[in-house]
Amino acid sequence: MRSFYVFYLLFLAVASLPHSLAVDATPYNFTIRIDCGGSSNFTNEFNQSWISDKFYTGGVKVELPDQAEFRFAQEKTLRSFPITGGKKNCYVIDVPNGIYYVRMFFVYDNYDNKSHAPSFDVSIEGTIVFSWGSEAWTEDNTKLGAYSDVFASIEDNEATVCFYSIGTDSPVVGSLELVQVDPDCYDKVLHQNVLLVNYGRFTGGNSSFGAGMSKQTDLMGRAWDTDLDFSDSVASRVVLSTDQAITNSDRAPNYFPEYLYQRAHTLSNEETLEYLLPIDPRLDYMLWFHFAEIDPKINAPMERVFDVVVNNKTVFSNVDIYKEVGKFAAYDLQFITRNLTNSTLSIKLVPRIGAPLISGLENYALLQKDVATDPVDVKAMRAIKESLQIPERMGWNGDPCAPSNWDAWEGVTCNYGNPNEMLTLTHLVLSSQGLQGFIGGEITGLNHLLSLNLSNNLIKGVIPEGLGKGILQEVDLSFNQLTGSIPESLSSTNLRTVLLNGNHLEGQVPEGLYSIGVTGGYVNLSDNAALCGVPSLPACSLLWKGSHMSVGAKFGLAFGVIAGVVFVAVLVYIIMQKRDGYDYNFGVPHQLSAAGRSNRYQRQKSRGDDFMYMKNTFNRSGY
């Protein structure tokens, strides 16, 4: 059963922003921006580098029909993941380990003429972070698109962003950005196996700003929307602005931009300023309040004082910005709200002296990171995917078992066990899938595997040594094209079912394998013409010992080969000796008649006579 997170979608209304350049500087080393569906690299007007579409596991490129509706190049194309490529597709990007700001752009724009925006889930590092369904696809989001973002930790040197089809819908994504940020940002909450999902980030100013959308950038890549859509105090709204430098801004570890504090939302009278934010009440939220006193009328403490109330509970009393940090200085407050019951979060700034003021607000869902699959199993399964040539339609992408609230890879069963433990792979059933590869030795790395069924395929090669060890109980490799002998490891006492019938196996059957059937298990070795050595099968020749050719047989075979080579060499030598080594058709080019006949006659002469005859003939010819 999938988990549905109703999340805040950050829509960028940026059509009127100036075409100014801003340096895309970040405090850490790694930034990558992918134009999903795009065919070429480019640098945008804000000096950001975008790369063409890559790192995906499947899908197709799409150009949106209404190109003129989108200002930025990365918004004009999509990668769509049709269900024919499997229910799960991913972007897998090699990155340094660390904390990342991840932002994605989603739009539908009726690109497929079906008038049906797709339903799908999105995960980062195996944890579902977004759910695109009917609630998310508002009219504006469907037509013009929306941005969503997350802060997440990456600990395996791979950023894995996956898309899960719901029903038969095709997930879509327009762009994908990853910006490495300070590992200590947001009070190190991200080190507690938590992701921060943006449910609302806005400025008190009248227009949106941030990296890639205006000349006023954000070093951590964040986009800041205007708060106009979240407050009902439009009639009395007053926006203050200044060009004065703001102290304590753009500093580690959060790098909140100076421009954020140079704008502020206040009121023309002493009323309450309220924001209403959509949330999922099943989650906890971390609120960051941003203030700076930039009002020229305020020049001393106790001239502006207010309370911060969250869901009718006062969380900060008597907030006096000037008293705390003075004028033109950044001041931040942070609060975590829990045990919510409503789908709307109410935030009020209640005046005590003068009108309240706010520069910006961030609201992040604290999303517990989902448990991941044992890295040993992940490594083994990736190798198995290659060796067995798993078709794309099966959707073997991302983590084999995670997210825990979604199905595992097709044909895979996992053990979820204790929520705090890693997921392990217990059953692998891939019968009748048309597989044409081979069984690589990496399959023995699945240490928790109980059942393996690869029957009714076209798998070639040998059965790897080691298969059957551990806790494996059932092996079905029947009706394939396997060759070679049966390894001793399939004699494991844990095995209760071994089906190898319908292959091309040869050699002596291990006695331990036969004993499985004798002790109540089930073994089927039929339709393997060259197996021998147990009841119902022919007796093995002296050449075989166990499941392999005996040492004596190998020695005898090697001796026979060597003797044969020697015999052939001697025979060739004898034949060559019987032939006259000087039986050459040798003659001077211009002696075509008598000299030629004389030459043929002289073939019967001895070596010395032959040489003298040839010498005399040359001398007579003037040589």
Coordinates of C-alpha atoms in Angstrom, one line a residue:
M1 CA 0.0 0.0 0.0
R2 CA 1.5 3.3 -1.1
S3 CA 1.8 6.2 1.3
F4 CA 0.3 9.5 0.1
Y5 CA 1.9 12.7 1.2
V6 CA -0.1 15.8 0.4
F7 CA 2.7 18.3 -0.1
Y8 CA 3.1 22.0 -0.9
L9 CA 4.0 22.6 -4.6
L10 CA 6.1 25.6 -5.1
F11 CA 4.8 27.3 -8.3
L12 CA 7.1 29.8 -9.9
A13 CA 5.3 32.8 -11.4
V14 CA 8.4 34.3 -13.0
A15 CA 7.4 35.5 -16.4
S16 CA 8.2 39.1 -15.7
L17 CA 11.6 38.7 -14.0
P18 CA 14.5 40.7 -15.4
H19 CA 17.0 39.1 -17.7
S20 CA 20.0 39.7 -15.3
L21 CA 22.9 37.5 -14.6
A22 CA 23.8 36.0 -11.2
V23 CA 26.8 33.8 -10.4
D24 CA 25.7 30.3 -9.6
A25 CA 28.0 30.0 -6.5
T26 CA 27.5 27.4 -3.9
P27 CA 29.3 26.9 -0.6
Y28 CA 30.1 23.2 -1.4
N29 CA 31.6 21.3 -4.2
F30 CA 28.9 19.6 -6.2
T31 CA 26.0 20.9 -8.2
I32 CA 24.2 19.2 -11.1
R33 CA 21.2 20.4 -13.1
I34 CA 19.5 18.1 -15.6
D35 CA 17.2 19.3 -18.3
C36 CA 14.9 16.2 -18.3
G37 CA 14.0 15.4 -21.9
G38 CA 16.5 18.0 -23.2
S39 CA 19.0 17.2 -26.0
S40 CA 21.8 19.6 -25.4
N41 CA 23.8 21.4 -22.7
F42 CA 23.3 25.1 -22.1
T43 CA 24.0 28.0 -19.7
N44 CA 21.1 30.1 -18.7
E45 CA 20.7 33.8 -18.2
F46 CA 21.7 33.4 -14.5
N47 CA 25.0 31.7 -15.5
Q48 CA 23.7 28.3 -14.4
S49 CA 25.0 25.3 -16.3
W50 CA 22.4 22.7 -17.3
I51 CA 23.2 19.3 -18.9
S52 CA 21.2 17.3 -21.4
D53 CA 19.0 14.5 -20.3
K54 CA 21.1 11.6 -18.9
F55 CA 21.4 9.2 -15.9
Y56 CA 17.9 7.8 -16.4
T57 CA 17.0 4.1 -16.4
G58 CA 14.2 4.3 -19.0
G59 CA 11.4 6.5 -20.5
V60 CA 11.2 8.8 -23.5
K61 CA 11.8 12.4 -24.3
V62 CA 8.8 14.8 -24.7
E63 CA 8.6 18.3 -26.0
L64 CA 5.7 20.2 -24.5
P65 CA 3.2 21.5 -27.1
D66 CA 2.8 25.1 -25.6
Q67 CA 6.5 26.1 -25.7
A68 CA 5.7 29.8 -25.5
E69 CA 4.1 29.3 -22.0
F70 CA 7.4 28.4 -20.4
R71 CA 10.2 31.0 -20.0
F72 CA 13.0 28.6 -19.1
A73 CA 14.5 26.0 -21.4
Q74 CA 14.5 23.3 -18.8
E75 CA 10.7 23.7 -18.5
K76 CA 10.0 23.1 -22.2
T77 CA 10.8 19.3 -22.2
L78 CA 9.9 16.3 -20.2
R79 CA 11.0 12.7 -19.6
S80 CA 8.0 10.5 -19.5
F81 CA 8.1 6.9 -18.2
P82 CA 5.5 4.8 -20.0
I83 CA 4.2 1.7 -18.1
T84 CA 5.8 -0.5 -20.9
G85 CA 9.1 0.3 -19.3
G86 CA 8.1 -1.0 -15.9
K87 CA 6.3 0.6 -12.9
K88 CA 9.5 2.0 -11.4
N89 CA 12.1 4.2 -13.2
C90 CA 14.9 6.2 -11.8
Y91 CA 17.6 8.8 -12.2
V92 CA 20.8 7.4 -10.7
I93 CA 23.6 10.0 -10.4
D94 CA 27.1 9.5 -8.9
V95 CA 27.7 12.2 -6.3
P96 CA 29.9 12.8 -3.3
N97 CA 28.3 11.9 0.0
G98 CA 26.7 14.7 1.9
I99 CA 23.5 16.8 2.3
Y100 CA 21.7 17.9 -0.8
Y101 CA 19.0 20.3 -1.8
V102 CA 17.0 18.5 -4.5
R103 CA 14.5 20.4 -6.6
M104 CA 12.3 19.0 -9.4
F105 CA 9.9 20.6 -11.9
F106 CA 6.7 18.8 -12.9
V107 CA 4.1 19.7 -15.6
Y108 CA 1.7 17.9 -17.8
D109 CA 0.4 20.4 -20.4
N110 CA -1.6 17.6 -22.0
Y111 CA 1.4 16.5 -24.0
D112 CA -0.2 13.1 -24.8
N113 CA -3.6 14.5 -25.8
K114 CA -5.3 12.3 -23.2
S115 CA -6.4 15.1 -21.0
H116 CA -5.5 13.0 -18.0
A117 CA -2.7 14.2 -15.8
P118 CA -0.8 11.1 -14.5
S119 CA -0.8 9.8 -10.9
F120 CA 2.6 8.8 -9.6
D121 CA 4.9 8.8 -6.6
V122 CA 8.4 10.2 -6.3
S123 CA 11.1 8.9 -4.0
I124 CA 14.5 10.2 -3.0
E125 CA 17.0 7.6 -1.7
G126 CA 14.2 5.1 -1.3
T127 CA 11.8 7.3 0.6
I128 CA 8.5 8.6 -1.0
V129 CA 8.6 12.4 -0.8
F130 CA 6.0 13.5 -3.3
S131 CA 2.6 12.1 -4.5
W132 CA 1.2 13.5 -7.7
G133 CA -2.5 12.8 -7.8
S134 CA -5.7 14.7 -8.4
E135 CA -5.1 17.1 -5.4
A136 CA -1.7 18.0 -6.7
W137 CA -2.6 18.6 -10.3
T138 CA -4.4 21.9 -10.0
E139 CA -5.3 23.7 -13.1
D140 CA -2.2 25.9 -12.9
N141 CA 0.1 23.1 -12.1
T142 CA -1.2 21.0 -15.0
K143 CA -0.8 23.8 -17.5
L144 CA 2.2 25.8 -16.2
G145 CA 3.9 23.4 -13.9
A146 CA 5.2 23.5 -10.3
Y147 CA 8.5 23.1 -8.5
S148 CA 8.9 20.8 -5.4
D149 CA 12.0 20.4 -3.3
V150 CA 13.6 18.4 -0.5
F151 CA 16.7 18.4 1.7
A152 CA 18.1 14.9 1.9
S153 CA 21.3 13.1 2.9
I154 CA 23.1 10.8 0.5
E155 CA 25.4 8.2 2.0
D156 CA 26.1 5.7 -0.8
N157 CA 27.7 8.0 -3.4
E158 CA 24.6 7.7 -5.5
A159 CA 21.6 10.1 -5.7
T160 CA 18.6 7.9 -6.6
V161 CA 15.4 9.7 -7.6
C162 CA 12.7 7.2 -8.6
F163 CA 9.2 7.5 -10.2
Y164 CA 6.4 5.0 -9.5
S165 CA 3.5 4.6 -11.8
I166 CA 0.1 4.3 -10.2
G167 CA -2.2 2.2 -12.3
T168 CA -1.1 2.5 -15.9
D169 CA -0.1 6.2 -15.8
S170 CA 3.2 7.5 -17.0
P171 CA 5.2 9.6 -14.5
V172 CA 6.7 12.8 -15.9
V173 CA 9.5 15.1 -14.8
G174 CA 10.7 18.3 -16.4
S175 CA 14.0 19.1 -14.5
L176 CA 16.1 17.7 -11.7
E177 CA 18.6 19.8 -9.6
L178 CA 21.0 18.7 -6.9
V179 CA 23.0 21.2 -4.9
Q180 CA 25.3 20.1 -2.2
V181 CA 24.9 22.2 1.0
D182 CA 26.4 22.6 4.4
P183 CA 26.1 19.3 6.4
D184 CA 25.2 21.3 9.5
C185 CA 22.3 23.2 8.0
Y186 CA 18.9 23.3 9.7
D187 CA 20.3 22.3 13.1
K188 CA 21.7 19.0 11.8
V189 CA 18.2 17.5 11.7
L190 CA 19.2 15.8 8.4
H191 CA 21.7 13.6 10.3
Q192 CA 18.8 12.0 12.2
N193 CA 17.6 9.9 9.2
V194 CA 15.2 12.6 8.4
L195 CA 14.4 14.4 5.1
L196 CA 13.0 17.9 5.0
V197 CA 10.2 18.2 2.5
N198 CA 9.2 21.7 1.6
Y199 CA 5.5 22.5 2.4
G200 CA 5.9 26.2 2.1
R201 CA 8.9 28.6 1.7
F202 CA 8.1 32.3 1.1
T203 CA 9.4 35.8 1.3
G204 CA 7.5 38.8 2.8
G205 CA 8.1 40.6 -0.5
N206 CA 5.8 41.0 -3.5
S207 CA 7.8 38.7 -5.9
S208 CA 9.4 35.4 -5.9
F209 CA 13.2 35.1 -6.0
G210 CA 16.0 32.6 -5.8
A211 CA 18.5 30.6 -7.7
G212 CA 17.7 30.2 -11.3
M213 CA 14.6 32.5 -11.2
S214 CA 16.0 36.0 -10.5
K215 CA 19.2 38.0 -10.1
Q216 CA 18.7 37.7 -6.3
T217 CA 20.2 34.3 -5.8
D218 CA 20.4 31.8 -3.0
L219 CA 23.7 30.1 -2.4
M220 CA 21.9 26.8 -1.4
G221 CA 19.7 26.8 -4.5
R222 CA 16.4 27.6 -2.7
A223 CA 13.6 29.3 -4.4
W224 CA 11.4 31.7 -2.3
D225 CA 7.8 32.3 -3.4
T226 CA 5.9 35.4 -2.4
D227 CA 3.6 35.0 0.5
L228 CA 0.6 36.6 -1.2
D229 CA -1.2 33.3 -1.7
F230 CA -1.0 32.3 2.0
S231 CA -2.2 35.4 3.8
D232 CA -5.7 37.0 3.8
S233 CA -4.4 40.4 5.0
V234 CA -4.1 41.8 1.5
A235 CA -6.1 44.9 2.2
S236 CA -3.9 46.1 5.0
R237 CA -0.6 44.6 3.6
V238 CA 2.4 46.8 3.6
V239 CA 5.7 45.7 2.0
L240 CA 8.9 47.3 3.3
S241 CA 12.1 47.2 1.4
T242 CA 15.7 48.5 1.7
D243 CA 19.1 48.3 0.0
Q244 CA 20.8 48.5 3.4
A245 CA 23.2 45.7 4.1
I246 CA 21.9 43.1 6.5
T247 CA 24.3 41.7 9.1
N248 CA 24.3 38.0 9.9
S249 CA 22.9 37.0 6.5
D250 CA 24.5 34.6 4.0
R251 CA 26.4 32.8 6.7
A252 CA 27.1 29.2 7.4
P253 CA 25.5 26.8 7.9
N254 CA 22.1 27.9 6.4
Y255 CA 23.2 30.8 4.1
F256 CA 19.9 32.6 4.2
P257 CA 20.2 35.2 1.5
E258 CA 20.5 38.9 2.4
Y259 CA 17.7 39.8 -0.1
L260 CA 15.3 37.8 2.1
Y261 CA 15.8 40.2 5.0
Q262 CA 15.7 43.3 2.7
R263 CA 12.0 42.8 2.2
A264 CA 9.3 42.5 4.9
H265 CA 5.6 42.1 5.2
T266 CA 3.8 44.2 7.8
L267 CA 0.4 45.7 8.2
S268 CA -1.0 49.2 8.1
N269 CA -2.7 48.7 11.4
E270 CA -2.2 46.7 14.6
E271 CA -4.0 43.6 13.4
T272 CA -3.0 39.9 13.4
L273 CA -1.1 38.6 10.4
E274 CA -2.1 35.0 9.7
Y275 CA -0.8 32.4 7.2
L276 CA -2.6 29.1 6.4
L277 CA -0.4 26.4 5.0
P278 CA -1.6 23.0 3.6
I279 CA 0.0 20.0 5.4
D280 CA -0.4 16.3 5.9
P281 CA -1.4 16.0 9.6
R282 CA 0.4 12.6 9.9
L283 CA 3.7 14.3 9.8
D284 CA 5.7 16.7 12.1
Y285 CA 6.9 20.1 10.8
M286 CA 9.9 22.3 11.4
L287 CA 9.1 26.0 11.1
W288 CA 11.8 28.6 10.5
F289 CA 10.8 32.3 11.0
H290 CA 13.0 35.0 9.5
F291 CA 12.9 38.6 10.7
A292 CA 14.9 41.8 10.2
E293 CA 13.8 45.3 11.4
I294 CA 14.1 47.5 8.3
D295 CA 11.2 49.9 9.1
P296 CA 12.7 53.5 9.3
K297 CA 10.1 54.3 12.0
I298 CA 11.5 51.7 14.4
N299 CA 14.6 52.9 16.2
A300 CA 14.5 51.5 19.7
P301 CA 13.3 48.4 21.6
M302 CA 9.7 48.0 22.6
E303 CA 8.4 49.8 19.5
R304 CA 7.3 46.6 17.8
V305 CA 6.4 43.5 19.9
F306 CA 4.3 40.5 18.9
D307 CA 3.7 36.9 19.7
V308 CA 4.1 33.9 17.3
V309 CA 1.1 31.5 17.6
V310 CA 1.0 28.1 15.8
N311 CA -2.4 26.3 15.7
N312 CA -3.6 28.6 18.5
K313 CA -0.7 27.8 20.7
T314 CA 1.8 30.6 21.6
V315 CA 5.3 29.3 20.8
F316 CA 7.2 32.6 21.0
S317 CA 6.1 35.5 23.3
N318 CA 7.0 39.1 23.1
V319 CA 9.2 39.0 20.0
D320 CA 11.1 42.2 19.8
I321 CA 13.5 42.1 16.8
Y322 CA 15.2 45.4 17.6
K323 CA 15.8 44.3 21.2
E324 CA 17.4 41.0 20.1
V325 CA 19.7 42.1 17.2
G326 CA 19.2 45.8 16.5
K327 CA 18.3 47.2 13.1
F328 CA 19.3 45.8 9.7
A329 CA 20.3 42.5 11.2
A330 CA 18.9 39.0 10.5
Y331 CA 17.0 37.3 13.3
D332 CA 15.7 33.7 13.0
L333 CA 13.5 31.5 15.2
Q334 CA 12.9 27.8 14.8
F335 CA 10.1 25.6 16.1
I336 CA 8.9 22.0 15.6
T337 CA 5.2 21.3 15.8
R338 CA 3.9 17.8 16.4
N339 CA 0.7 15.8 16.9
L340 CA -1.4 17.7 14.3
T341 CA -5.0 16.9 13.5
N342 CA -5.9 19.3 10.7
S343 CA -4.8 19.5 7.1
T344 CA -4.1 23.2 7.5
L345 CA -1.4 24.7 9.6
S346 CA -2.4 28.1 11.1
I347 CA 0.5 30.6 11.9
K348 CA -0.4 33.9 13.5
L349 CA 1.7 37.0 14.4
V350 CA -0.3 38.6 17.1
P351 CA 0.5 42.3 17.9
R352 CA 1.3 43.5 21.4
I353 CA 2.9 46.8 20.5
G354 CA 2.7 48.1 16.9
A355 CA 2.0 46.0 13.8
P356 CA 3.8 42.6 13.4
L357 CA 6.5 42.1 10.8
I358 CA 8.0 39.1 9.0
S359 CA 10.7 38.7 6.3
G360 CA 10.1 35.1 5.4
L361 CA 8.9 31.7 6.6
E362 CA 9.9 28.1 5.8
N363 CA 7.8 25.0 6.7
Y364 CA 9.4 21.6 6.3
A365 CA 7.8 18.2 6.9
L366 CA 10.1 16.0 9.0
L367 CA 9.9 12.8 6.9
Q368 CA 11.5 9.8 8.5
K369 CA 13.9 8.1 6.0
D370 CA 12.6 4.8 4.9
V371 CA 14.6 1.7 5.6
A372 CA 16.8 0.5 2.7
T373 CA 17.9 -2.8 1.3
D374 CA 21.0 -4.5 2.6
P375 CA 23.9 -3.1 0.4
V376 CA 25.2 -6.6 -0.1
D377 CA 21.8 -7.7 -1.6
V378 CA 21.7 -4.5 -3.7
K379 CA 25.1 -5.2 -5.2
A380 CA 24.2 -8.8 -5.9
M381 CA 20.9 -7.9 -7.5
R382 CA 22.4 -5.3 -9.8
A383 CA 24.9 -8.0 -11.0
I384 CA 22.0 -10.5 -11.5
K385 CA 20.1 -7.9 -13.5
E386 CA 23.0 -7.8 -16.0
S387 CA 23.8 -11.5 -16.1
L388 CA 20.2 -12.6 -16.5
Q389 CA 19.5 -9.8 -19.0
I390 CA 16.3 -8.6 -17.1
P391 CA 14.0 -6.9 -19.6
E392 CA 13.2 -3.2 -19.1
R393 CA 9.5 -3.9 -18.7
M394 CA 10.2 -5.5 -15.3
G395 CA 11.3 -2.1 -13.9
W396 CA 14.4 -3.4 -12.0
N397 CA 15.6 0.1 -11.0
G398 CA 16.6 1.8 -7.8
D399 CA 16.5 0.0 -4.5
P400 CA 15.2 -3.7 -5.0
C401 CA 13.0 -3.6 -1.8
A402 CA 12.5 0.1 -0.9
P403 CA 10.3 2.1 -0.4
S404 CA 8.7 -0.3 2.0
N405 CA 5.2 1.0 1.2
W406 CA 5.7 0.1 -2.5
D407 CA 6.1 -3.3 -4.2
A408 CA 9.6 -4.6 -4.5
W409 CA 11.1 -5.3 -7.9
E410 CA 9.0 -7.6 -10.0
G411 CA 9.6 -11.2 -9.0
V412 CA 11.3 -10.2 -5.7
T413 CA 10.0 -10.7 -2.2
C414 CA 11.7 -8.9 0.7
N415 CA 11.7 -9.3 4.5
Y416 CA 10.8 -6.1 6.2
G417 CA 11.3 -7.4 9.7
N418 CA 12.2 -4.7 12.3
P419 CA 11.6 -1.2 10.9
N420 CA 15.0 -0.2 12.1
E421 CA 16.8 -2.9 10.3
M422 CA 17.8 -3.2 6.7
L423 CA 15.5 -4.9 4.2
T424 CA 16.7 -8.3 2.9
L425 CA 15.7 -10.3 -0.2
T426 CA 14.2 -13.7 0.6
H427 CA 12.5 -14.9 -2.6
L428 CA 13.5 -14.5 -6.3
V429 CA 10.9 -15.9 -8.7
L430 CA 11.5 -15.2 -12.4
S431 CA 9.9 -18.1 -14.1
S432 CA 8.7 -17.8 -17.7
Q433 CA 10.2 -14.4 -18.3
G434 CA 12.1 -15.2 -21.5
L435 CA 15.5 -14.6 -19.8
Q436 CA 18.4 -15.4 -22.1
G437 CA 21.5 -14.6 -20.0
F438 CA 23.4 -16.8 -17.5
I439 CA 23.5 -17.3 -13.8
G440 CA 26.4 -15.3 -12.4
G441 CA 28.3 -16.2 -9.3
E442 CA 27.0 -13.0 -7.6
I443 CA 23.7 -14.8 -7.0
T444 CA 25.5 -16.6 -4.1
G445 CA 25.8 -13.2 -2.4
L446 CA 22.1 -13.2 -1.5
N447 CA 22.7 -14.5 2.0
H448 CA 19.0 -14.3 3.1
L449 CA 17.6 -16.0 0.0
L450 CA 15.1 -18.8 0.8
S451 CA 13.7 -19.6 -2.6
L452 CA 15.1 -19.3 -6.2
N453 CA 12.9 -20.0 -9.2
L454 CA 14.4 -19.3 -12.7
S455 CA 12.5 -22.1 -14.5
N456 CA 11.1 -22.0 -18.0
N457 CA 13.6 -19.5 -19.5
L458 CA 16.5 -19.7 -22.0
I459 CA 19.3 -19.4 -19.5
K460 CA 22.6 -20.8 -20.6
G461 CA 25.9 -21.5 -19.0
V462 CA 26.8 -23.5 -15.8
I463 CA 25.3 -23.5 -12.3
P464 CA 27.7 -21.5 -10.2
E465 CA 29.6 -23.2 -7.5
G466 CA 28.3 -22.1 -4.1
L467 CA 24.6 -21.9 -5.1
G468 CA 22.7 -23.8 -2.4
K469 CA 24.8 -22.8 0.5
G470 CA 23.4 -20.7 3.4
I471 CA 19.7 -20.9 4.2
L472 CA 18.4 -21.5 0.7
Q473 CA 15.6 -24.1 0.8
E474 CA 14.2 -24.2 -2.8
V475 CA 16.0 -24.1 -6.2
D476 CA 14.1 -24.4 -9.4
L477 CA 16.2 -24.1 -12.6
S478 CA 14.2 -26.5 -14.7
F479 CA 13.6 -26.2 -18.4
N480 CA 16.5 -23.9 -19.3
Q481 CA 19.7 -24.6 -21.4
L482 CA 22.1 -25.1 -18.5
T483 CA 25.3 -27.1 -19.2
G484 CA 28.2 -28.5 -17.2
S485 CA 28.0 -30.5 -14.0
I486 CA 25.9 -30.1 -10.8
P487 CA 28.0 -28.4 -8.1
E488 CA 28.5 -30.0 -4.7
S489 CA 26.9 -26.9 -3.1
L490 CA 23.5 -28.1 -4.2
S491 CA 23.9 -30.9 -1.7
S492 CA 23.2 -28.5 1.2
T493 CA 21.3 -30.0 4.0
N494 CA 19.0 -26.9 4.1
L495 CA 17.7 -27.6 0.6
R496 CA 14.3 -29.3 0.4
T497 CA 13.5 -28.8 -3.3
V498 CA 15.9 -29.0 -6.2
L499 CA 14.5 -29.0 -9.7
L500 CA 17.1 -29.3 -12.5
N501 CA 15.1 -31.2 -15.1
G502 CA 14.9 -30.2 -18.7
N503 CA 18.5 -28.9 -19.1
H504 CA 21.8 -30.2 -20.7
L505 CA 23.6 -31.1 -17.5
E506 CA 26.2 -33.9 -17.4
G507 CA 28.4 -35.9 -15.1
Q508 CA 27.9 -37.6 -11.8
V509 CA 25.1 -36.4 -9.5
P510 CA 26.4 -35.5 -6.0
E511 CA 25.4 -38.1 -3.5
G512 CA 24.2 -35.4 -1.1
L513 CA 21.7 -34.1 -3.7
Y514 CA 20.2 -37.6 -4.1
S515 CA 19.9 -37.9 -0.4
I516 CA 17.6 -34.8 -0.3
G517 CA 14.9 -36.8 -2.1
V518 CA 15.5 -39.8 0.1
T519 CA 15.0 -37.8 3.3
G520 CA 11.6 -36.3 2.3
G521 CA 12.6 -33.5 -0.1
Y522 CA 11.9 -33.4 -3.8
V523 CA 14.6 -33.6 -6.5
N524 CA 14.0 -33.8 -10.2
L525 CA 16.9 -34.4 -12.6
S526 CA 15.0 -35.9 -15.6
D527 CA 15.6 -34.8 -19.2
N528 CA 19.4 -34.3 -18.7
A529 CA 20.8 -36.9 -21.1
A530 CA 24.4 -37.0 -19.7
L531 CA 23.8 -37.2 -15.9
C532 CA 24.7 -40.4 -14.1
G533 CA 25.5 -42.1 -10.9
V534 CA 22.3 -42.3 -8.8
P535 CA 19.2 -44.6 -9.0
S536 CA 17.1 -44.1 -12.1
L537 CA 20.1 -42.7 -14.0
P538 CA 22.8 -44.6 -15.8
A539 CA 25.9 -45.6 -14.0
C540 CA 28.9 -43.3 -14.5
S541 CA 31.9 -44.4 -16.5
L542 CA 35.3 -44.6 -14.8
L543 CA 36.0 -41.2 -16.2
W544 CA 33.8 -39.5 -13.7
K545 CA 34.3 -39.0 -10.0
G546 CA 31.6 -37.2 -8.2
S547 CA 30.2 -34.5 -10.4
H548 CA 33.5 -33.9 -12.2
M549 CA 35.9 -35.9 -14.3
S550 CA 38.3 -37.8 -12.1
V551 CA 41.9 -36.9 -11.7
G552 CA 42.9 -40.2 -13.4
A553 CA 40.5 -39.5 -16.3
K554 CA 41.9 -36.0 -16.7
F555 CA 45.5 -37.5 -16.7
G556 CA 44.5 -40.2 -19.1
L557 CA 42.9 -37.6 -21.4
A558 CA 45.9 -35.3 -21.2
F559 CA 48.3 -38.3 -21.9
G560 CA 46.1 -39.3 -24.9
V561 CA 46.2 -35.9 -26.3
I562 CA 50.0 -35.6 -26.0
A563 CA 50.5 -39.1 -27.5
G564 CA 48.3 -38.2 -30.4
V565 CA 50.2 -35.0 -31.1
V566 CA 53.5 -37.0 -30.9
F567 CA 52.2 -39.6 -33.3
V568 CA 51.0 -37.1 -35.8
A569 CA 54.4 -35.3 -35.7
V570 CA 56.3 -38.6 -36.3
L571 CA 54.0 -39.5 -39.1
V572 CA 54.6 -36.2 -40.8
Y573 CA 58.3 -36.6 -40.4
I574 CA 58.4 -40.0 -42.0
I575 CA 56.3 -38.8 -45.0
M576 CA 58.6 -35.9 -45.5
Q577 CA 61.7 -38.1 -45.4
K578 CA 60.2 -40.4 -48.0
R579 CA 59.8 -37.4 -50.3
D580 CA 62.9 -36.1 -52.1
G581 CA 63.6 -32.8 -50.4
Y582 CA 65.0 -31.5 -53.7
D583 CA 62.0 -32.3 -55.9
Y584 CA 61.7 -28.7 -57.0
N585 CA 60.4 -27.3 -60.3
F586 CA 63.5 -25.1 -60.4
G587 CA 64.8 -23.6 -63.6
V588 CA 66.2 -20.4 -65.0
P589 CA 63.4 -18.4 -66.5
H590 CA 64.8 -18.1 -70.0
Q591 CA 65.7 -21.9 -70.3
L592 CA 62.4 -23.3 -71.4
S593 CA 63.2 -26.4 -73.5
A594 CA 66.4 -28.6 -73.4
A595 CA 67.6 -27.0 -70.2
G596 CA 64.2 -27.7 -68.6
R597 CA 64.2 -31.3 -69.7
S598 CA 67.8 -31.7 -68.5
N599 CA 66.7 -30.3 -65.1
R600 CA 64.0 -32.9 -64.8
Y601 CA 66.4 -35.6 -65.8
Q602 CA 68.9 -34.5 -63.2
R603 CA 66.3 -34.9 -60.3
Q604 CA 67.6 -38.5 -59.9
K605 CA 71.2 -37.3 -59.2
S606 CA 72.8 -37.0 -55.8
R607 CA 72.9 -33.7 -53.9
G608 CA 76.4 -32.9 -55.1
D609 CA 75.7 -33.8 -58.7
D610 CA 72.5 -31.7 -58.6
F611 CA 74.4 -28.7 -57.3
M612 CA 77.2 -29.0 -59.9
Y613 CA 74.7 -29.5 -62.7
M614 CA 72.8 -26.3 -61.8
K615 CA 76.1 -24.4 -61.4
N616 CA 77.4 -25.5 -64.8
T617 CA 74.1 -24.7 -66.5
F618 CA 74.2 -21.1 -65.0
N619 CA 77.7 -20.6 -66.1
R620 CA 76.9 -21.6 -69.7
S621 CA 74.1 -19.1 -69.7
G622 CA 76.4 -16.3 -68.8
Y623 CA 75.5 -15.9 -65.1

